[in-house]
mmCIF file of C-alpha atoms in Angstrom:
data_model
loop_
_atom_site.group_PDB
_atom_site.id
_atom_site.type_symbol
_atom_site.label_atom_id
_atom_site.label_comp_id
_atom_site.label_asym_id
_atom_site.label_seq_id
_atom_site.Cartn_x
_atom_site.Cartn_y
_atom_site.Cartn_z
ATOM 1 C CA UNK A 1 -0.772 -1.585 10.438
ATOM 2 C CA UNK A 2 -3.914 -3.519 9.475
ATOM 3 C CA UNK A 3 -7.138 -2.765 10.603
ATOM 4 C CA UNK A 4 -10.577 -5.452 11.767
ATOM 5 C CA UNK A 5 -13.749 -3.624 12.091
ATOM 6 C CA UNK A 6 -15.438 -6.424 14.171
ATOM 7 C CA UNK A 7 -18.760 -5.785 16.058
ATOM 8 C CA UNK A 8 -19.882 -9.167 18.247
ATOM 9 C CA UNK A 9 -23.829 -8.725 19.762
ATOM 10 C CA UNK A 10 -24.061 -12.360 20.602
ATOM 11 C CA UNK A 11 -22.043 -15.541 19.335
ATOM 12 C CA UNK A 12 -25.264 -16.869 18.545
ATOM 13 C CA UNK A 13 -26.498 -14.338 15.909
ATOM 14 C CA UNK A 14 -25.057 -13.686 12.768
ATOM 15 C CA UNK A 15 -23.861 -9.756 12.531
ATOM 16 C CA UNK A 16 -22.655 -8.529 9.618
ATOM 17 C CA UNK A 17 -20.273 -5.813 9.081
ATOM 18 C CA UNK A 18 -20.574 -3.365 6.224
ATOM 19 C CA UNK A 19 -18.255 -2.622 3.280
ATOM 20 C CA UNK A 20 -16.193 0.195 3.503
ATOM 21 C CA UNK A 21 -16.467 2.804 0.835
ATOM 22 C CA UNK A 22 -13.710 3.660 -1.841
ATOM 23 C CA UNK A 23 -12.318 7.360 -0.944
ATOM 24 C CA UNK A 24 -9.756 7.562 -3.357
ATOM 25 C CA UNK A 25 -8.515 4.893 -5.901
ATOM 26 C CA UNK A 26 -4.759 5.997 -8.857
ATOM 27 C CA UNK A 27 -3.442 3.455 -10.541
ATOM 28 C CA UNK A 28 -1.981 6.380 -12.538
ATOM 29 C CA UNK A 29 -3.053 4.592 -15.953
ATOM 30 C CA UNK A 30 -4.871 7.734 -17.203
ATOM 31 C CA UNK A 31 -2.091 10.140 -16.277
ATOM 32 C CA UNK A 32 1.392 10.579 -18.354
ATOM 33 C CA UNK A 33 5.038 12.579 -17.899
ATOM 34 C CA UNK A 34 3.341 15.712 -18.119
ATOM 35 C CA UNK A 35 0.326 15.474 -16.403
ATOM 36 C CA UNK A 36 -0.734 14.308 -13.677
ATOM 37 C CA UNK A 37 -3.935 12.333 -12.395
ATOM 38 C CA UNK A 38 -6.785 14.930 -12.078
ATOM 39 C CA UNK A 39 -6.294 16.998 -8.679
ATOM 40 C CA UNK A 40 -2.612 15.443 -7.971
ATOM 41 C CA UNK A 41 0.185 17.948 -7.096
ATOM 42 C CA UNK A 42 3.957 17.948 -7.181
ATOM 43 C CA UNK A 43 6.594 20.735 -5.034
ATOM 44 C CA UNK A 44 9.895 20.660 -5.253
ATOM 45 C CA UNK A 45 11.092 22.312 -2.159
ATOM 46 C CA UNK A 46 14.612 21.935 -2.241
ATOM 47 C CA UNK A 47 16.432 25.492 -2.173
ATOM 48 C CA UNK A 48 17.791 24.733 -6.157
ATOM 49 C CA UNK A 49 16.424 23.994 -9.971
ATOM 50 C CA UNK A 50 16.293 20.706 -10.428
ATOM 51 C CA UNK A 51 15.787 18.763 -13.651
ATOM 52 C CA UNK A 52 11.596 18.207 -14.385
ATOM 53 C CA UNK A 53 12.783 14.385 -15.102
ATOM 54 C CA UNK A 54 13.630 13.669 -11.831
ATOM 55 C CA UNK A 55 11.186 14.991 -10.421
ATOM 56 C CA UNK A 56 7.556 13.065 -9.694
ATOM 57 C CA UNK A 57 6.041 12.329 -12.724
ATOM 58 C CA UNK A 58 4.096 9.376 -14.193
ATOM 59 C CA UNK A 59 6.463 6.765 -16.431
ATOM 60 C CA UNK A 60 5.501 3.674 -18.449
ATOM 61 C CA UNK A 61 7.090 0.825 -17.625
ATOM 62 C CA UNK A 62 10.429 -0.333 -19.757
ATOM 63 C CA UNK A 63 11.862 3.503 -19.820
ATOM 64 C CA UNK A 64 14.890 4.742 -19.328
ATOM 65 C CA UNK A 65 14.935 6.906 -15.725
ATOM 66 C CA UNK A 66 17.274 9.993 -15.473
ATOM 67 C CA UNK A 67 20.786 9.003 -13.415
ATOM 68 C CA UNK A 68 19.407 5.199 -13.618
ATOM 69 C CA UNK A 69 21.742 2.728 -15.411
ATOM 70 C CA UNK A 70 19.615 0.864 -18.787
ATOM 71 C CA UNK A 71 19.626 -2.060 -16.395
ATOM 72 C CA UNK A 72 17.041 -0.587 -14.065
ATOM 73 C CA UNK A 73 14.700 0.259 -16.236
ATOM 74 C CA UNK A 74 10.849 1.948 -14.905
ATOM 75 C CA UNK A 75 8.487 -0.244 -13.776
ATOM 76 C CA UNK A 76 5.062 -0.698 -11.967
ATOM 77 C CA UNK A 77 2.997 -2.684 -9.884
ATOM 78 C CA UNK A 78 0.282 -4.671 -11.724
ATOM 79 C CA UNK A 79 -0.131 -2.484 -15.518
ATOM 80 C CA UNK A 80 2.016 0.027 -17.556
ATOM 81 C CA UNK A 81 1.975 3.161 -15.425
ATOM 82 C CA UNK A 82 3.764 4.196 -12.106
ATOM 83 C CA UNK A 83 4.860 7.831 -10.422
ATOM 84 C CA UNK A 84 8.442 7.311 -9.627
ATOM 85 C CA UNK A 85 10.896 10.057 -8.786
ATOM 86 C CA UNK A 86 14.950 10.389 -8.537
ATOM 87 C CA UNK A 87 17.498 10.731 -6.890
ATOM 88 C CA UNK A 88 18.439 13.388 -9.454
ATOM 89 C CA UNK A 89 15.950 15.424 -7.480
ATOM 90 C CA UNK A 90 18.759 16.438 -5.051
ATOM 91 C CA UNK A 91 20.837 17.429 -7.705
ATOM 92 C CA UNK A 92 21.388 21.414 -8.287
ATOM 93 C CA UNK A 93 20.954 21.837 -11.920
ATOM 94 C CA UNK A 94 23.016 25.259 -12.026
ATOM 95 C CA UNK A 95 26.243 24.077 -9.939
ATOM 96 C CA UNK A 96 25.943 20.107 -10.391
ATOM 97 C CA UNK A 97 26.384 19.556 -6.646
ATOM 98 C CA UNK A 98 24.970 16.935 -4.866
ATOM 99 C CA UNK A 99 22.625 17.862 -2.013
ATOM 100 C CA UNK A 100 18.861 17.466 -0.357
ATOM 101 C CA UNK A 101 16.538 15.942 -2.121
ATOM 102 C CA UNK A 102 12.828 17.198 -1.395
ATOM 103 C CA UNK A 103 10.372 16.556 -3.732
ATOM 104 C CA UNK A 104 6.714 16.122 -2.709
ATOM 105 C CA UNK A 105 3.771 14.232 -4.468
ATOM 106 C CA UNK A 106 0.868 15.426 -2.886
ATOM 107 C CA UNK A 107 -2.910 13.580 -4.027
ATOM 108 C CA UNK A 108 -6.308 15.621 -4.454
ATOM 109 C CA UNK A 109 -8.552 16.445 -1.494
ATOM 110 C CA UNK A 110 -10.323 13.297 0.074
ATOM 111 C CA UNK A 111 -13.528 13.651 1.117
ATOM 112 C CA UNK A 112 -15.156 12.471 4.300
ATOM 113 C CA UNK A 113 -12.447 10.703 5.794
ATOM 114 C CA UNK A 114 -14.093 7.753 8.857
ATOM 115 C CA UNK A 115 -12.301 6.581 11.440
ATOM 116 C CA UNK A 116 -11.547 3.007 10.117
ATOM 117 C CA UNK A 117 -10.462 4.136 6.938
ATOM 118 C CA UNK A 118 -6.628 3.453 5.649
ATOM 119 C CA UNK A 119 -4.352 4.383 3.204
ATOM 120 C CA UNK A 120 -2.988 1.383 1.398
ATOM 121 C CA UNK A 121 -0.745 1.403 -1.521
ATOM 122 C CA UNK A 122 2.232 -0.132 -3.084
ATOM 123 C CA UNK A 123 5.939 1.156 -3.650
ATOM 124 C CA UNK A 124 9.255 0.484 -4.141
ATOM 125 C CA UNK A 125 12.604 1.865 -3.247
ATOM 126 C CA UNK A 126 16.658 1.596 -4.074
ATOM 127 C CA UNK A 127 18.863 -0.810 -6.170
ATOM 128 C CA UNK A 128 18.395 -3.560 -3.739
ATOM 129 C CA UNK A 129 19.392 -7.114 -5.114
ATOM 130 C CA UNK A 130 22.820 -5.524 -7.049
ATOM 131 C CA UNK A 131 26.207 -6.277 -6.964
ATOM 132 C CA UNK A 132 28.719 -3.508 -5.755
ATOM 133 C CA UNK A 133 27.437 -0.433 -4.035
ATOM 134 C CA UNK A 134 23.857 -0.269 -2.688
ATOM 135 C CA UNK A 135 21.814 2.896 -2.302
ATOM 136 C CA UNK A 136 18.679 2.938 0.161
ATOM 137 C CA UNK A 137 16.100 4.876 -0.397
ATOM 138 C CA UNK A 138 13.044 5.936 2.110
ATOM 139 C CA UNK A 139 9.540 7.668 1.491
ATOM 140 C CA UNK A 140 7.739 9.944 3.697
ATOM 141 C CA UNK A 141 4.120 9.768 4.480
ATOM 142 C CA UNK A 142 2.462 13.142 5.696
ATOM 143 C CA UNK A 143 -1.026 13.827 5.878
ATOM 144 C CA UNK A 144 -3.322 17.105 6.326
ATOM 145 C CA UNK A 145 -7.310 17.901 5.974
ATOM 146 C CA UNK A 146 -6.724 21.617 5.308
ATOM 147 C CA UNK A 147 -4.437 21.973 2.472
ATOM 148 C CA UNK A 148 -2.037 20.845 -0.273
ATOM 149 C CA UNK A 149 0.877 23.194 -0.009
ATOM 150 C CA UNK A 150 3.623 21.104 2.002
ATOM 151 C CA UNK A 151 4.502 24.354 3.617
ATOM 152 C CA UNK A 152 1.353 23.739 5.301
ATOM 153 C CA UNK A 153 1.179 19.687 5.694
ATOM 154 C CA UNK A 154 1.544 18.566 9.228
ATOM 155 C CA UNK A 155 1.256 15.581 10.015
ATOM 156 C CA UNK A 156 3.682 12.833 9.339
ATOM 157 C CA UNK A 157 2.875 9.519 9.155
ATOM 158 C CA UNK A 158 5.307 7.035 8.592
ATOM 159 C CA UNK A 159 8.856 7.086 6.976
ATOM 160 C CA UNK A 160 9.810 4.048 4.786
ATOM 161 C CA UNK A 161 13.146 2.872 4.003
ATOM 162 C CA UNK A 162 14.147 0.196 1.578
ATOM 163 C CA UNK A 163 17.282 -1.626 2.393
ATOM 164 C CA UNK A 164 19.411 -4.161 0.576
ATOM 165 C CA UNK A 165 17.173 -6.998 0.334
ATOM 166 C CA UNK A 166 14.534 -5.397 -1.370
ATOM 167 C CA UNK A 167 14.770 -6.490 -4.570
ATOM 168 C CA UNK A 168 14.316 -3.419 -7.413
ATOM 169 C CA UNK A 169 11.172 -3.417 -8.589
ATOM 170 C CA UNK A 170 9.534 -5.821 -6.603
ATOM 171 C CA UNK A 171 6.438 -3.831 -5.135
ATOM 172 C CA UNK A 172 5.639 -3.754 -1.610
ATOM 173 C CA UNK A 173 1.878 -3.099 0.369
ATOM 174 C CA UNK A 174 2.131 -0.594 2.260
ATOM 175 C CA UNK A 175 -1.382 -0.080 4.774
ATOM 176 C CA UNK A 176 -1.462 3.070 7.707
ATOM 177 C CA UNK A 177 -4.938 4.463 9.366
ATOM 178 C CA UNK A 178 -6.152 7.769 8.815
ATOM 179 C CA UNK A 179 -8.889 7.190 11.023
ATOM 180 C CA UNK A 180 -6.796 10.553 12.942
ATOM 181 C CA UNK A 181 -8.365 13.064 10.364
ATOM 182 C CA UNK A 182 -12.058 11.696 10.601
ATOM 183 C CA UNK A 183 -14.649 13.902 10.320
ATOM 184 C CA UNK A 184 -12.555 15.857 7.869
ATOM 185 C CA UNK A 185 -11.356 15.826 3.981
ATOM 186 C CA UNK A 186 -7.544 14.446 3.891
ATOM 187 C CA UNK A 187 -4.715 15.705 1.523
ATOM 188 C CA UNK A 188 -2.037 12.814 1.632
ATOM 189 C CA UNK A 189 1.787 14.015 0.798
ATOM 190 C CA UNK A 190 4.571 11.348 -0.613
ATOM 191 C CA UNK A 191 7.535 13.215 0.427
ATOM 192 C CA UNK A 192 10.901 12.281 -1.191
ATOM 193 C CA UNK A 193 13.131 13.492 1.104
ATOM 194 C CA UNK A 194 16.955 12.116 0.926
ATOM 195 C CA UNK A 195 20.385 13.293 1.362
ATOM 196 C CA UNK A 196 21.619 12.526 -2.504
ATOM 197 C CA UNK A 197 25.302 12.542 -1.034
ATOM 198 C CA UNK A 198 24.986 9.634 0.527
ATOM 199 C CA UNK A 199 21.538 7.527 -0.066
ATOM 200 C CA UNK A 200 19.181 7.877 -3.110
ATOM 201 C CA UNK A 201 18.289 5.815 -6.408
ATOM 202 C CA UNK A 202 14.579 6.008 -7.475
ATOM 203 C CA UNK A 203 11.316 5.201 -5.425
ATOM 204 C CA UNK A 204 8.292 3.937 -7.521
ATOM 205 C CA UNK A 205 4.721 4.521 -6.345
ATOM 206 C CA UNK A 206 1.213 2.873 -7.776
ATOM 207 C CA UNK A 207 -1.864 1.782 -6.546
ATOM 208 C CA UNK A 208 -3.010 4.298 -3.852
ATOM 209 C CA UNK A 209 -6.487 3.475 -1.701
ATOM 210 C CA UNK A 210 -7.671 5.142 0.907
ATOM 211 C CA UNK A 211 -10.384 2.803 1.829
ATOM 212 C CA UNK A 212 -12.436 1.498 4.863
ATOM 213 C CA UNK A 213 -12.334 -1.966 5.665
ATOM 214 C CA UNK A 214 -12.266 -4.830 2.803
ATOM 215 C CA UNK A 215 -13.795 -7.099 4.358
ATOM 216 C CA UNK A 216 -16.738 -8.017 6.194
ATOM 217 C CA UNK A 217 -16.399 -10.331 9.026
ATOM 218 C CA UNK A 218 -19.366 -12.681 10.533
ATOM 219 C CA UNK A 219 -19.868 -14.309 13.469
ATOM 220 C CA UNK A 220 -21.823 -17.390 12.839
ATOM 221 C CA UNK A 221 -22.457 -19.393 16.254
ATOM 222 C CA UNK A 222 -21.247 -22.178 18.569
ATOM 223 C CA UNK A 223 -18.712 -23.022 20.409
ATOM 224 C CA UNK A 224 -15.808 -24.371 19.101
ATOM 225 C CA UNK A 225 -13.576 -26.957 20.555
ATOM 226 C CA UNK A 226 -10.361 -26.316 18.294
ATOM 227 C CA UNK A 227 -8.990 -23.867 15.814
ATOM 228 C CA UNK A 228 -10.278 -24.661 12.218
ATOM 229 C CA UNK A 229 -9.882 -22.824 9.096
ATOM 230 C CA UNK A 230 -12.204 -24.378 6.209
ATOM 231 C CA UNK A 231 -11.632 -24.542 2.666
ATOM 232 C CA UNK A 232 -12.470 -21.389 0.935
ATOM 233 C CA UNK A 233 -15.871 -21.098 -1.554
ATOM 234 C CA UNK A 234 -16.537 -20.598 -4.576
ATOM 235 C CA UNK A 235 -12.757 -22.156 -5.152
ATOM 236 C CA UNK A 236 -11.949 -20.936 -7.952
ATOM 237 C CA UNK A 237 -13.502 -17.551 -7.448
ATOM 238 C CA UNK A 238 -13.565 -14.137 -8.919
ATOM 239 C CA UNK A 239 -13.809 -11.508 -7.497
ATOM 240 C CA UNK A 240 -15.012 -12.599 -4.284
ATOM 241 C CA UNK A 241 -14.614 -15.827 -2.555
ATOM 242 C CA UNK A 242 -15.705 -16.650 1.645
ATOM 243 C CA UNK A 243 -13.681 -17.972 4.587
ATOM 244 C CA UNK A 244 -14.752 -19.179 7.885
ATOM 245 C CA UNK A 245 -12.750 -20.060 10.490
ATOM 246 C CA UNK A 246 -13.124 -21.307 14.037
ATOM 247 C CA UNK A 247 -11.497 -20.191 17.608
ATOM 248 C CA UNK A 248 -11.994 -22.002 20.675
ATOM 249 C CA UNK A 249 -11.058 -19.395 23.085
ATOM 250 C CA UNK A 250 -10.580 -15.414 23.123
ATOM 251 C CA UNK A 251 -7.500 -14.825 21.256
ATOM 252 C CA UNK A 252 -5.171 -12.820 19.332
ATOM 253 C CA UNK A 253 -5.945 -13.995 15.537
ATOM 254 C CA UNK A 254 -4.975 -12.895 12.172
ATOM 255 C CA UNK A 255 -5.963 -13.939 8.797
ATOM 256 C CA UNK A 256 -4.264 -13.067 5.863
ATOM 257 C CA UNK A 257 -3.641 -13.702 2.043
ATOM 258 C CA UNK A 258 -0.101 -13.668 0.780
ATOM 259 C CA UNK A 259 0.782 -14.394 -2.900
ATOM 260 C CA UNK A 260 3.423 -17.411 -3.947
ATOM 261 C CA UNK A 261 6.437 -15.101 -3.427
ATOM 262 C CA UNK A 262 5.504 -14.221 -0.064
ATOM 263 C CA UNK A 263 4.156 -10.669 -0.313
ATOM 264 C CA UNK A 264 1.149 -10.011 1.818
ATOM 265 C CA UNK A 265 -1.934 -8.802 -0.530
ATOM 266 C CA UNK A 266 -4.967 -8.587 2.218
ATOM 267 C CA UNK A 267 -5.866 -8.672 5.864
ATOM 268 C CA UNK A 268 -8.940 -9.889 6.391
ATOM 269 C CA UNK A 269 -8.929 -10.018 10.466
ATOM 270 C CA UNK A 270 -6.207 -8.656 13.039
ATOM 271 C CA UNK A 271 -6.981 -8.066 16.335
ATOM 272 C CA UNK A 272 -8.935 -10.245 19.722
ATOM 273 C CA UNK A 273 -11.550 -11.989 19.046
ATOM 274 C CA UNK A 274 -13.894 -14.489 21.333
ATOM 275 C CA UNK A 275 -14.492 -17.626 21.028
ATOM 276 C CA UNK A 276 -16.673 -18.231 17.659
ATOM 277 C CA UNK A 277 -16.992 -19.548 14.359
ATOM 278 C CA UNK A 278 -16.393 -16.556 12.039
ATOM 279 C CA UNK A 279 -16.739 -15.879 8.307
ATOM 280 C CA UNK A 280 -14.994 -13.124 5.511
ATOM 281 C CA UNK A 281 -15.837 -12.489 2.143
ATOM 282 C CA UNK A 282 -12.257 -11.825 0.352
ATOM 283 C CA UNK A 283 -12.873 -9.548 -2.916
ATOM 284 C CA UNK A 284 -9.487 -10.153 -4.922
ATOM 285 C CA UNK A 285 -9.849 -7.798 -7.671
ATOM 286 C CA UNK A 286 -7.715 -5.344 -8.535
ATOM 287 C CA UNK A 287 -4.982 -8.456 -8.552
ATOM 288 C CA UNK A 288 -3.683 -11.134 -11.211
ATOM 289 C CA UNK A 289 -4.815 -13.999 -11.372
ATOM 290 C CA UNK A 290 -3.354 -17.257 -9.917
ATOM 291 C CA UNK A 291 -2.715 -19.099 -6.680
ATOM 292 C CA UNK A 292 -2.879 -17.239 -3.312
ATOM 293 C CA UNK A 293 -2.207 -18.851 0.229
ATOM 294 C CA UNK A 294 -4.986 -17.710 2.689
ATOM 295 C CA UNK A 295 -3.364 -18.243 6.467
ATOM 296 C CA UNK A 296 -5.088 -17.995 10.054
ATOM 297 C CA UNK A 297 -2.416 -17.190 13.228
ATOM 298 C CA UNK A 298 -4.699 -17.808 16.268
ATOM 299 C CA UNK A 299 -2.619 -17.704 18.853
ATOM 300 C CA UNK A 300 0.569 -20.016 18.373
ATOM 301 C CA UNK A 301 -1.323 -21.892 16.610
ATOM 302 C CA UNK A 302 -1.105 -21.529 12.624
ATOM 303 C CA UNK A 303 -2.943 -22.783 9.501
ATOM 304 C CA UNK A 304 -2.792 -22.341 5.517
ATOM 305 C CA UNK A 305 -4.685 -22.979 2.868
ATOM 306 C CA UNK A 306 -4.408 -22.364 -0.757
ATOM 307 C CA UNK A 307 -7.103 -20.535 -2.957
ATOM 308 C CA UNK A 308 -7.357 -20.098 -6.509
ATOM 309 C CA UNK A 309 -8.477 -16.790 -8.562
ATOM 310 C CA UNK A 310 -9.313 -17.089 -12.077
ATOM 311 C CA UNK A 311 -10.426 -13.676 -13.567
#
């Protein structure tokens, strides 16, 4: 779920909408196997041993994972560094059965959580895109403001599950409101939490934000007769690069950025909006550089663009 922080006084003045602030930003690049990023946490609260290397833990890319064949080897989103766990984590290490898998990755304490922030992050599940047998995978998402223990975590989230066609290793975003725990600190929990019998191969994890909005949208007056989305400026850009757009009647709109493979990378708007000329300021960094496709759903109607970032 996306989120558009979008306050409208009068279609005739320009209102700005601030920044949200960075709560919490891991790429896991300063963490390794044995430790993890300062604060992080990791259970295992299956009722057996398992084996540490199954567990969460933080992996370059290119390494061999325990139970994984050489021909899935770790990898990550953007750089060399990604927390991945197992499906070796349901595995009893004293009888060698087969069973539960529970293994939580829990991050520090968040402070000052709002109610438009998100979590956003990116992650990656199964041995979709092979021949033969196919093992799905899912991911938990729990959250609490008092505490870290998953004894005590409360609140779920959202479950993921990766199915066949998601390739291995090809990252997904992944974007949920927290805006439930404002007015509090926030502990977020990663819960792997499969039946190894059955399901199970390795999920990889990078890139966690909890953030309030990206963007800043701006109305900027008249009346429009017709949906319009302009050319983006600076074009090339980097970081940051603007977008206005035009709707001619209140409507449901969206505006997005999606990569040339077809992953989604930003929302910039997503929700009802009058009738205006608007304007966002898209801040791409954080991704590689190349050519993006910026497009604008108002209504049935739909529009694309294409952008260029040069870092």
């Amino acid at each position: 779920m996306k989120i558009l922080v979008l306050i409208v006084i009068s279609l005739l003045t320009v209102v700005p909408v601030c920044i949200g602030q960075i709560k919490l930003q891991e790429g896991f690049e300063t963490a390794d196997s044995v430790n993890l990023p300062a604060g992080w946490s990791k259970w295992n609260q299956a009722p057996f041993t398992i084996d540490p290397e199954s567990h969460w833990l933080v992996q370059d890319t290119g390494r061999q994972v325990i139970g994984i064949a050489t021909t899935r080897l770790s990898t990550a989103h953007q750089s060399l560094k990604a927390a991945r766990v197992s499906w070796v984590s349901g595995s009893d290490t004293n009888t060698g059965a087969n069973g539960q898998a529970d293994a939580w990755l829990v991050t520090k304490r968040i402070r000052n959580i709002q109610a438009n922030d998100s979590l956003v992050f990116w992650a990656i599940g199964g041995n979709g895109g092979t021949t033969g047998t196919y093992y799905p995978d899912t991911l938990e998402i729990w959250i609490d403001t008092q505490d870290s223990l998953p004894a005590n975590i409360t609140f779920q989230l959202a479950t993921i599950t990766w199915q066949n066609s998601d390739l291995y290793g090809r990252f997904k975003r992944y974007a949920f409101p927290v805006g439930v725990a404002a007015g509090n600190d926030l502990f977020v929990g990663f819960r792997y939490h499969t039946n190894v019998t059955i399901d199970g191969f390795v999920v990889y994890l990078d890139d966690v934000l909890v953030k309030g909005p990206l963007t800043s949208v701006t109305t900027i007056g008249g009346l429009p007769t017709e949906v319009s989305l302009a050319q983006n400026y600076p074009n090339p850009f980097n970081p940051n690069t603007t977008i206005e757009w035009s709707v001619p009647a209140t409507s449901r709109v969206r505006l997005s950025i999606y990569n040339l493979i077809g992953q989604e990378v930003a929302t910039l708007a997503d929700g009802s909006m009058d009738a205006g000329q608007y304007r966002a300021t898209w801040n791409a960094a954080g991704l590689p550089s190349g050519v993006y496709l910026y497009r604008l759903q108002v209504g049935s109607t739909t529009l694309s663009r294409k952008l260029v970032y040069l870092r």
